[in-house]
C-alpha cells in the first residue's frame, strides 16, 4: 500500500461534497477520481444542474466519472487502472455491484447517517426524526453487496434534540461523518487493527425514500407525530396542507396538550387563530402552527399570514 492512500470517492449531494472536500484538504490522502450520478434537469426550467460533488471535484481538478450504471465493464476497467487502495462512498445513490466492491485493495467503505443497523436506506435522518428517535449518529461500514449491511468499522452517536430538523441534523452529521471517515482512514493507513462488528439483522430497520405525497399533513395522526414530520421534512419536501385549493407549507409547529377526553376534537378543525399561532385539532392533542408559507410567497409567521389571509383560516374551518 502506498504511503498516501489512493482513494476514489463516490457521492452526490452536499453531504457527500463536504466529505470529499475534507479528503482533498488532507495531504495524507490522494483522491484520484470521483464517481457521481449523471447530470439531470432540475427546477421549473428543467435546466441541467451540476450536483455538489461534481462541482467540488471540478474546483480541485479531480477526474470525474458519471456512469448511469456501475455494471458496465468499461467502468470496471477504468477503476482497475487507477490502482486505488480504497473507495469511500457517501450518499452516492447507486448500489455498488460485486465487481466494483472487489477492485480497491482495501475494499469499499460507506459513511452512513444513522446508527446501523437502524435506518438502512435512502433517508435515515428523516426517518429517525419522524420516529421520535432521541439519538442517531454516523456508522462507517465495510461495504458488501447488501444495502448498508456490511460490518461496522466505526460508529459515533449524535443526539437529536426536540428542535432539530433534517437541515440541522444534516449539518451535525456532516461534521461527525468527516471525523469518523478520517479516523477510519487513519487507522487503515497506519495498519491499526480494526475491530469489525457484525450488524444484528434482527434490529435492522429500513429508511425508505421520502416522497412529496407523504409530506401532506394527515390530521388523523397525533399532534406529536405531525410535529415530528414537520421537522423531518424541513427543508425538503416541506410539510403542507390544503385550503381553498391552495397548498400551504408548515415550517414550524408546537404541540398543545389537550386533556378534555370527553370532548373529542375533530381532526383538522381550526380551534383558534391569533398572533401566537393557528391551533388545529388532531387525533390526539392540538397542533399549533407557528411558521407557514403560502404559494409563491416567503415563509412567514402565523400572525403575518392571518393579516393577509384571515378569511382562509377562520375558527371552525376544517383543513385537508
mmCIF file of C-alpha atoms in Angstrom:
data_model
loop_
_atom_site.group_PDB
_atom_site.id
_atom_site.type_symbol
_atom_site.label_atom_id
_atom_site.label_comp_id
_atom_site.label_asym_id
_atom_site.label_seq_id
_atom_site.Cartn_x
_atom_site.Cartn_y
_atom_site.Cartn_z
ATOM 1 C CA UNK A 1 0.000 0.000 0.000
ATOM 2 C CA UNK A 2 1.255 3.482 -0.835
ATOM 3 C CA UNK A 3 2.284 5.963 1.863
ATOM 4 C CA UNK A 4 -0.640 8.171 0.872
ATOM 5 C CA UNK A 5 -3.882 6.282 0.383
ATOM 6 C CA UNK A 6 -5.093 6.368 -3.210
ATOM 7 C CA UNK A 7 -8.833 6.968 -2.929
ATOM 8 C CA UNK A 8 -11.725 7.075 -5.331
ATOM 9 C CA UNK A 9 -14.731 8.892 -3.909
ATOM 10 C CA UNK A 10 -18.371 8.154 -4.735
ATOM 11 C CA UNK A 11 -21.137 10.551 -3.719
ATOM 12 C CA UNK A 12 -23.704 13.052 -4.958
ATOM 13 C CA UNK A 13 -25.368 15.617 -2.573
ATOM 14 C CA UNK A 14 -23.866 18.396 -0.428
ATOM 15 C CA UNK A 15 -23.487 15.960 2.489
ATOM 16 C CA UNK A 16 -21.105 13.949 0.293
ATOM 17 C CA UNK A 17 -19.389 17.049 -1.099
ATOM 18 C CA UNK A 18 -18.435 18.136 2.427
ATOM 19 C CA UNK A 19 -16.722 14.776 2.958
ATOM 20 C CA UNK A 20 -14.960 14.973 -0.396
ATOM 21 C CA UNK A 21 -13.562 18.424 0.364
ATOM 22 C CA UNK A 22 -12.267 17.196 3.733
ATOM 23 C CA UNK A 23 -10.375 14.432 1.913
ATOM 24 C CA UNK A 24 -8.974 16.833 -0.668
ATOM 25 C CA UNK A 25 -7.688 19.194 2.012
ATOM 26 C CA UNK A 26 -5.917 16.358 3.853
ATOM 27 C CA UNK A 27 -2.443 15.630 2.450
ATOM 28 C CA UNK A 28 -2.428 12.050 3.727
ATOM 29 C CA UNK A 29 -4.984 11.057 1.114
ATOM 30 C CA UNK A 30 -4.779 11.227 -2.656
ATOM 31 C CA UNK A 31 -8.187 11.399 -4.322
ATOM 32 C CA UNK A 32 -7.514 10.060 -7.812
ATOM 33 C CA UNK A 33 -11.080 10.193 -9.077
ATOM 34 C CA UNK A 34 -14.698 10.939 -8.252
ATOM 35 C CA UNK A 35 -17.759 8.916 -9.203
ATOM 36 C CA UNK A 36 -21.077 10.755 -9.061
ATOM 37 C CA UNK A 37 -24.525 10.463 -10.575
ATOM 38 C CA UNK A 38 -25.167 11.773 -14.114
ATOM 39 C CA UNK A 39 -26.244 15.385 -14.639
ATOM 40 C CA UNK A 40 -30.028 15.722 -14.627
ATOM 41 C CA UNK A 41 -32.523 18.516 -15.336
ATOM 42 C CA UNK A 42 -33.895 20.277 -12.272
ATOM 43 C CA UNK A 43 -36.318 23.049 -11.357
ATOM 44 C CA UNK A 44 -39.158 24.558 -13.352
ATOM 45 C CA UNK A 45 -36.956 25.280 -16.346
ATOM 46 C CA UNK A 46 -35.602 21.720 -16.385
ATOM 47 C CA UNK A 47 -32.106 23.072 -16.857
ATOM 48 C CA UNK A 48 -29.169 20.742 -16.318
ATOM 49 C CA UNK A 49 -27.839 21.268 -12.802
ATOM 50 C CA UNK A 50 -24.454 20.016 -11.590
ATOM 51 C CA UNK A 51 -24.597 18.166 -8.276
ATOM 52 C CA UNK A 52 -22.458 19.360 -5.332
ATOM 53 C CA UNK A 53 -19.903 16.539 -5.585
ATOM 54 C CA UNK A 54 -19.238 17.272 -9.252
ATOM 55 C CA UNK A 55 -18.858 20.986 -8.507
ATOM 56 C CA UNK A 56 -16.337 20.201 -5.743
ATOM 57 C CA UNK A 57 -14.390 17.805 -7.962
ATOM 58 C CA UNK A 58 -14.198 20.414 -10.721
ATOM 59 C CA UNK A 59 -12.965 23.003 -8.218
ATOM 60 C CA UNK A 60 -9.984 20.783 -7.387
ATOM 61 C CA UNK A 61 -9.474 19.414 -10.931
ATOM 62 C CA UNK A 62 -10.234 15.810 -9.930
ATOM 63 C CA UNK A 63 -11.183 13.366 -12.729
ATOM 64 C CA UNK A 64 -14.961 12.821 -12.747
ATOM 65 C CA UNK A 65 -16.872 9.707 -13.833
ATOM 66 C CA UNK A 66 -20.664 9.767 -14.190
ATOM 67 C CA UNK A 67 -21.807 6.319 -15.319
ATOM 68 C CA UNK A 68 -25.522 5.532 -15.463
ATOM 69 C CA UNK A 69 -24.637 2.111 -14.082
ATOM 70 C CA UNK A 70 -21.631 0.598 -12.317
ATOM 71 C CA UNK A 71 -22.260 -2.710 -14.044
ATOM 72 C CA UNK A 72 -20.521 -1.509 -17.218
ATOM 73 C CA UNK A 73 -17.277 -3.393 -17.957
ATOM 74 C CA UNK A 74 -15.796 -0.122 -19.214
ATOM 75 C CA UNK A 75 -16.116 1.408 -15.742
ATOM 76 C CA UNK A 76 -14.568 -1.663 -14.109
ATOM 77 C CA UNK A 77 -11.521 -1.312 -16.351
ATOM 78 C CA UNK A 78 -11.182 2.397 -15.584
ATOM 79 C CA UNK A 79 -11.367 1.804 -11.831
ATOM 80 C CA UNK A 80 -8.842 -1.029 -12.016
ATOM 81 C CA UNK A 81 -6.418 1.159 -13.969
ATOM 82 C CA UNK A 82 -6.407 3.761 -11.192
ATOM 83 C CA UNK A 83 -4.768 1.298 -8.758
ATOM 84 C CA UNK A 84 -6.880 2.533 -5.861
ATOM 85 C CA UNK A 85 -6.351 1.482 -2.268
ATOM 86 C CA UNK A 86 -9.896 2.191 -1.153
ATOM 87 C CA UNK A 87 -13.249 3.583 -2.299
ATOM 88 C CA UNK A 88 -15.053 5.990 0.025
ATOM 89 C CA UNK A 89 -18.818 6.108 -0.555
ATOM 90 C CA UNK A 90 -21.042 8.838 0.905
ATOM 91 C CA UNK A 91 -24.680 9.163 -0.213
ATOM 92 C CA UNK A 92 -23.876 8.069 -3.757
ATOM 93 C CA UNK A 93 -27.376 6.772 -4.501
ATOM 94 C CA UNK A 94 -26.423 3.810 -6.709
ATOM 95 C CA UNK A 95 -25.742 0.296 -5.414
ATOM 96 C CA UNK A 96 -22.205 -1.000 -5.997
ATOM 97 C CA UNK A 97 -22.036 -4.417 -7.699
ATOM 98 C CA UNK A 98 -19.630 -7.145 -6.522
ATOM 99 C CA UNK A 99 -17.365 -6.446 -9.499
ATOM 100 C CA UNK A 100 -16.699 -2.928 -8.149
ATOM 101 C CA UNK A 101 -16.516 -3.866 -4.462
ATOM 102 C CA UNK A 102 -13.515 -6.119 -5.073
ATOM 103 C CA UNK A 103 -11.433 -3.636 -7.132
ATOM 104 C CA UNK A 104 -9.865 -1.473 -4.352
ATOM 105 C CA UNK A 105 -7.097 -3.214 -2.363
ATOM 106 C CA UNK A 106 -8.798 -2.391 0.950
ATOM 107 C CA UNK A 107 -12.337 -2.656 -0.359
ATOM 108 C CA UNK A 108 -15.051 -0.007 -0.142
ATOM 109 C CA UNK A 109 -16.258 1.850 2.931
ATOM 110 C CA UNK A 110 -19.540 3.705 3.346
ATOM 111 C CA UNK A 111 -20.186 6.651 5.678
ATOM 112 C CA UNK A 112 -23.859 6.354 6.630
ATOM 113 C CA UNK A 113 -26.006 8.838 8.588
ATOM 114 C CA UNK A 114 -27.513 6.533 11.195
ATOM 115 C CA UNK A 115 -26.615 4.070 13.930
ATOM 116 C CA UNK A 116 -26.748 0.959 11.784
ATOM 117 C CA UNK A 117 -28.472 -1.442 11.651
ATOM 118 C CA UNK A 118 -31.188 1.115 12.444
ATOM 119 C CA UNK A 119 -32.317 3.068 9.394
ATOM 120 C CA UNK A 120 -30.642 1.434 6.458
ATOM 121 C CA UNK A 121 -31.521 3.074 3.159
ATOM 122 C CA UNK A 122 -32.003 6.440 1.497
ATOM 123 C CA UNK A 123 -33.498 8.700 4.200
ATOM 124 C CA UNK A 124 -32.031 7.811 7.607
ATOM 125 C CA UNK A 125 -32.113 11.331 9.061
ATOM 126 C CA UNK A 126 -35.739 12.000 8.139
ATOM 127 C CA UNK A 127 -36.912 8.594 9.359
ATOM 128 C CA UNK A 128 -35.114 8.969 12.684
ATOM 129 C CA UNK A 129 -36.828 12.311 13.360
ATOM 130 C CA UNK A 130 -40.242 11.010 12.242
ATOM 131 C CA UNK A 131 -39.902 8.027 14.566
ATOM 132 C CA UNK A 132 -39.069 10.236 17.546
ATOM 133 C CA UNK A 133 -35.563 8.833 17.985
ATOM 134 C CA UNK A 134 -33.573 10.726 20.607
ATOM 135 C CA UNK A 135 -30.254 9.881 19.003
ATOM 136 C CA UNK A 136 -28.721 8.956 15.696
ATOM 137 C CA UNK A 137 -25.129 9.059 14.501
ATOM 138 C CA UNK A 138 -22.602 8.023 11.908
ATOM 139 C CA UNK A 139 -21.654 4.481 11.018
ATOM 140 C CA UNK A 140 -18.689 3.574 8.826
ATOM 141 C CA UNK A 141 -19.084 0.121 7.309
ATOM 142 C CA UNK A 142 -17.039 -2.202 5.137
ATOM 143 C CA UNK A 143 -19.394 -2.486 2.187
ATOM 144 C CA UNK A 144 -20.777 -5.760 0.887
ATOM 145 C CA UNK A 145 -23.372 -6.494 -1.782
ATOM 146 C CA UNK A 146 -26.323 -5.921 0.582
ATOM 147 C CA UNK A 147 -27.788 -2.483 1.335
ATOM 148 C CA UNK A 148 -25.999 -0.873 4.319
ATOM 149 C CA UNK A 149 -25.465 -4.318 5.837
ATOM 150 C CA UNK A 150 -21.651 -4.574 5.955
ATOM 151 C CA UNK A 151 -19.553 -4.997 9.074
ATOM 152 C CA UNK A 152 -19.141 -1.890 11.227
ATOM 153 C CA UNK A 153 -15.693 -0.268 11.276
ATOM 154 C CA UNK A 154 -16.501 2.860 13.265
ATOM 155 C CA UNK A 155 -19.570 4.346 14.924
ATOM 156 C CA UNK A 156 -20.337 7.519 16.832
ATOM 157 C CA UNK A 157 -23.561 8.775 18.450
ATOM 158 C CA UNK A 158 -25.196 12.179 17.886
ATOM 159 C CA UNK A 159 -28.227 13.294 19.973
ATOM 160 C CA UNK A 160 -31.420 14.544 18.308
ATOM 161 C CA UNK A 161 -32.959 17.456 20.217
ATOM 162 C CA UNK A 162 -36.637 18.392 20.257
ATOM 163 C CA UNK A 163 -35.858 21.352 17.972
ATOM 164 C CA UNK A 164 -33.735 19.530 15.404
ATOM 165 C CA UNK A 165 -34.843 19.442 11.788
ATOM 166 C CA UNK A 166 -33.362 17.409 8.961
ATOM 167 C CA UNK A 167 -31.475 20.571 7.970
ATOM 168 C CA UNK A 168 -29.839 20.958 11.396
ATOM 169 C CA UNK A 169 -29.075 17.228 11.705
ATOM 170 C CA UNK A 170 -27.616 17.258 8.196
ATOM 171 C CA UNK A 171 -25.050 19.827 9.371
ATOM 172 C CA UNK A 172 -24.271 17.999 12.620
ATOM 173 C CA UNK A 173 -23.862 14.626 10.934
ATOM 174 C CA UNK A 174 -21.778 16.105 8.121
ATOM 175 C CA UNK A 175 -19.168 17.260 10.650
ATOM 176 C CA UNK A 176 -19.375 13.994 12.586
ATOM 177 C CA UNK A 177 -19.173 11.951 9.394
ATOM 178 C CA UNK A 178 -15.970 13.708 8.345
ATOM 179 C CA UNK A 179 -14.447 12.970 11.755
ATOM 180 C CA UNK A 180 -15.434 9.284 11.565
ATOM 181 C CA UNK A 181 -14.241 8.954 7.960
ATOM 182 C CA UNK A 182 -10.812 10.440 8.674
ATOM 183 C CA UNK A 183 -10.371 8.347 11.835
ATOM 184 C CA UNK A 184 -11.204 5.174 9.913
ATOM 185 C CA UNK A 185 -8.819 6.028 7.086
ATOM 186 C CA UNK A 186 -6.071 6.922 9.576
ATOM 187 C CA UNK A 187 -6.450 3.500 11.173
ATOM 188 C CA UNK A 188 -6.200 1.801 7.794
ATOM 189 C CA UNK A 189 -3.259 3.956 6.703
ATOM 190 C CA UNK A 190 -1.348 3.157 9.893
ATOM 191 C CA UNK A 191 -2.203 -0.556 9.695
ATOM 192 C CA UNK A 192 -4.039 -0.399 13.008
ATOM 193 C CA UNK A 193 -6.181 -3.402 13.824
ATOM 194 C CA UNK A 194 -9.849 -2.506 13.387
ATOM 195 C CA UNK A 195 -12.369 -4.500 15.414
ATOM 196 C CA UNK A 196 -15.168 -5.338 12.997
ATOM 197 C CA UNK A 197 -18.681 -5.539 14.423
ATOM 198 C CA UNK A 198 -21.306 -7.640 12.677
ATOM 199 C CA UNK A 199 -24.695 -5.948 12.361
ATOM 200 C CA UNK A 200 -27.623 -7.531 14.180
ATOM 201 C CA UNK A 201 -30.122 -8.301 11.402
ATOM 202 C CA UNK A 202 -32.969 -8.613 13.913
ATOM 203 C CA UNK A 203 -32.531 -4.932 14.823
ATOM 204 C CA UNK A 204 -32.451 -3.654 11.246
ATOM 205 C CA UNK A 205 -34.972 -1.040 10.094
ATOM 206 C CA UNK A 206 -35.360 0.477 6.632
ATOM 207 C CA UNK A 207 -35.371 4.210 5.836
ATOM 208 C CA UNK A 208 -37.355 4.363 2.612
ATOM 209 C CA UNK A 209 -37.004 7.299 0.236
ATOM 210 C CA UNK A 210 -39.066 10.400 1.077
ATOM 211 C CA UNK A 211 -41.921 11.337 -1.279
ATOM 212 C CA UNK A 212 -43.762 14.640 -1.638
ATOM 213 C CA UNK A 213 -47.061 12.841 -1.082
ATOM 214 C CA UNK A 214 -46.237 11.736 2.458
ATOM 215 C CA UNK A 215 -45.332 15.304 3.430
ATOM 216 C CA UNK A 216 -49.038 16.182 3.381
ATOM 217 C CA UNK A 217 -50.214 16.564 6.973
ATOM 218 C CA UNK A 218 -52.657 13.859 7.993
ATOM 219 C CA UNK A 219 -54.780 15.368 10.737
ATOM 220 C CA UNK A 220 -55.889 11.893 11.825
ATOM 221 C CA UNK A 221 -52.400 11.430 13.269
ATOM 222 C CA UNK A 222 -51.448 12.795 16.688
ATOM 223 C CA UNK A 223 -50.039 16.286 17.122
ATOM 224 C CA UNK A 224 -46.753 14.766 18.292
ATOM 225 C CA UNK A 225 -46.418 12.711 15.102
ATOM 226 C CA UNK A 226 -47.274 15.699 12.898
ATOM 227 C CA UNK A 227 -44.770 17.985 14.643
ATOM 228 C CA UNK A 228 -42.042 15.395 14.057
ATOM 229 C CA UNK A 229 -42.973 15.168 10.388
ATOM 230 C CA UNK A 230 -42.743 18.950 10.026
ATOM 231 C CA UNK A 231 -39.188 18.867 11.390
ATOM 232 C CA UNK A 232 -38.269 15.767 9.374
ATOM 233 C CA UNK A 233 -39.445 17.242 6.065
ATOM 234 C CA UNK A 234 -37.580 20.514 6.591
ATOM 235 C CA UNK A 235 -36.037 21.535 4.199
ATOM 236 C CA UNK A 236 -37.451 19.016 1.695
ATOM 237 C CA UNK A 237 -40.155 18.467 0.623
ATOM 238 C CA UNK A 238 -41.806 20.610 3.291
ATOM 239 C CA UNK A 239 -44.932 19.538 5.194
ATOM 240 C CA UNK A 240 -48.159 21.018 3.883
ATOM 241 C CA UNK A 241 -51.966 21.047 3.969
ATOM 242 C CA UNK A 242 -54.625 22.189 1.503
ATOM 243 C CA UNK A 243 -57.097 25.022 1.956
ATOM 244 C CA UNK A 244 -59.260 26.664 -0.750
ATOM 245 C CA UNK A 245 -57.404 24.516 -3.269
ATOM 246 C CA UNK A 246 -54.163 26.202 -2.187
ATOM 247 C CA UNK A 247 -51.110 24.430 -0.765
ATOM 248 C CA UNK A 248 -49.754 25.922 2.471
ATOM 249 C CA UNK A 249 -46.435 24.675 3.807
ATOM 250 C CA UNK A 250 -45.742 24.464 7.524
ATOM 251 C CA UNK A 251 -42.162 25.005 8.713
ATOM 252 C CA UNK A 252 -42.605 25.145 12.469
ATOM 253 C CA UNK A 253 -45.243 23.949 14.927
ATOM 254 C CA UNK A 254 -45.640 23.027 18.573
ATOM 255 C CA UNK A 255 -47.820 20.543 20.437
ATOM 256 C CA UNK A 256 -50.513 21.805 22.792
ATOM 257 C CA UNK A 257 -51.739 19.068 25.179
ATOM 258 C CA UNK A 258 -55.491 18.531 25.283
ATOM 259 C CA UNK A 259 -56.913 16.606 28.221
ATOM 260 C CA UNK A 260 -60.682 17.023 27.676
ATOM 261 C CA UNK A 261 -61.149 13.425 26.582
ATOM 262 C CA UNK A 262 -64.904 13.659 26.896
ATOM 263 C CA UNK A 263 -64.987 16.195 24.048
ATOM 264 C CA UNK A 264 -63.107 14.646 21.155
ATOM 265 C CA UNK A 265 -61.728 17.187 18.694
ATOM 266 C CA UNK A 266 -62.482 16.889 15.005
ATOM 267 C CA UNK A 267 -59.166 16.267 13.215
ATOM 268 C CA UNK A 268 -58.169 19.200 11.013
ATOM 269 C CA UNK A 269 -60.524 21.771 12.523
ATOM 270 C CA UNK A 270 -59.149 25.236 13.368
ATOM 271 C CA UNK A 271 -59.829 25.822 17.073
ATOM 272 C CA UNK A 272 -58.161 29.207 17.430
ATOM 273 C CA UNK A 273 -56.075 31.575 15.317
ATOM 274 C CA UNK A 274 -54.119 34.566 16.636
ATOM 275 C CA UNK A 275 -50.613 36.032 16.691
ATOM 276 C CA UNK A 276 -49.379 33.071 18.748
ATOM 277 C CA UNK A 277 -50.332 30.510 16.124
ATOM 278 C CA UNK A 278 -53.090 28.615 14.366
ATOM 279 C CA UNK A 279 -54.354 25.812 16.593
ATOM 280 C CA UNK A 280 -55.610 22.744 14.745
ATOM 281 C CA UNK A 281 -57.281 19.635 16.117
ATOM 282 C CA UNK A 282 -55.681 16.231 15.571
ATOM 283 C CA UNK A 283 -56.357 12.665 16.626
ATOM 284 C CA UNK A 284 -54.581 13.444 19.891
ATOM 285 C CA UNK A 285 -53.747 16.907 21.269
ATOM 286 C CA UNK A 286 -53.579 20.163 19.300
ATOM 287 C CA UNK A 287 -51.017 21.253 16.731
ATOM 288 C CA UNK A 288 -50.132 24.939 16.905
ATOM 289 C CA UNK A 289 -48.872 26.165 13.509
ATOM 290 C CA UNK A 290 -46.288 28.905 14.048
ATOM 291 C CA UNK A 291 -44.435 29.401 10.752
ATOM 292 C CA UNK A 292 -46.094 28.879 7.367
ATOM 293 C CA UNK A 293 -45.638 29.629 3.662
ATOM 294 C CA UNK A 294 -48.408 30.395 1.157
ATOM 295 C CA UNK A 295 -47.931 29.544 -2.540
ATOM 296 C CA UNK A 296 -45.191 31.650 -4.188
ATOM 297 C CA UNK A 297 -44.690 33.693 -1.033
ATOM 298 C CA UNK A 298 -41.981 33.966 1.594
ATOM 299 C CA UNK A 299 -42.003 31.999 4.843
ATOM 300 C CA UNK A 300 -43.968 33.989 7.436
ATOM 301 C CA UNK A 301 -45.317 33.876 10.969
ATOM 302 C CA UNK A 302 -48.882 32.855 11.712
ATOM 303 C CA UNK A 303 -49.617 36.479 12.590
ATOM 304 C CA UNK A 304 -48.369 37.706 9.207
ATOM 305 C CA UNK A 305 -50.378 35.047 7.411
ATOM 306 C CA UNK A 306 -53.550 35.919 9.297
ATOM 307 C CA UNK A 307 -53.115 39.572 8.388
ATOM 308 C CA UNK A 308 -53.138 38.690 4.686
ATOM 309 C CA UNK A 309 -55.337 35.563 4.601
ATOM 310 C CA UNK A 310 -57.666 35.879 7.597
ATOM 311 C CA UNK A 311 -60.621 34.696 5.513
ATOM 312 C CA UNK A 312 -58.857 31.361 4.870
ATOM 313 C CA UNK A 313 -58.083 30.483 8.467
ATOM 314 C CA UNK A 314 -61.235 31.198 10.475
ATOM 315 C CA UNK A 315 -62.226 29.237 13.556
ATOM 316 C CA UNK A 316 -64.282 26.197 12.577
ATOM 317 C CA UNK A 317 -62.648 25.751 9.139
ATOM 318 C CA UNK A 318 -61.559 22.155 8.509
ATOM 319 C CA UNK A 319 -58.183 21.744 6.857
ATOM 320 C CA UNK A 320 -57.469 18.896 4.437
#
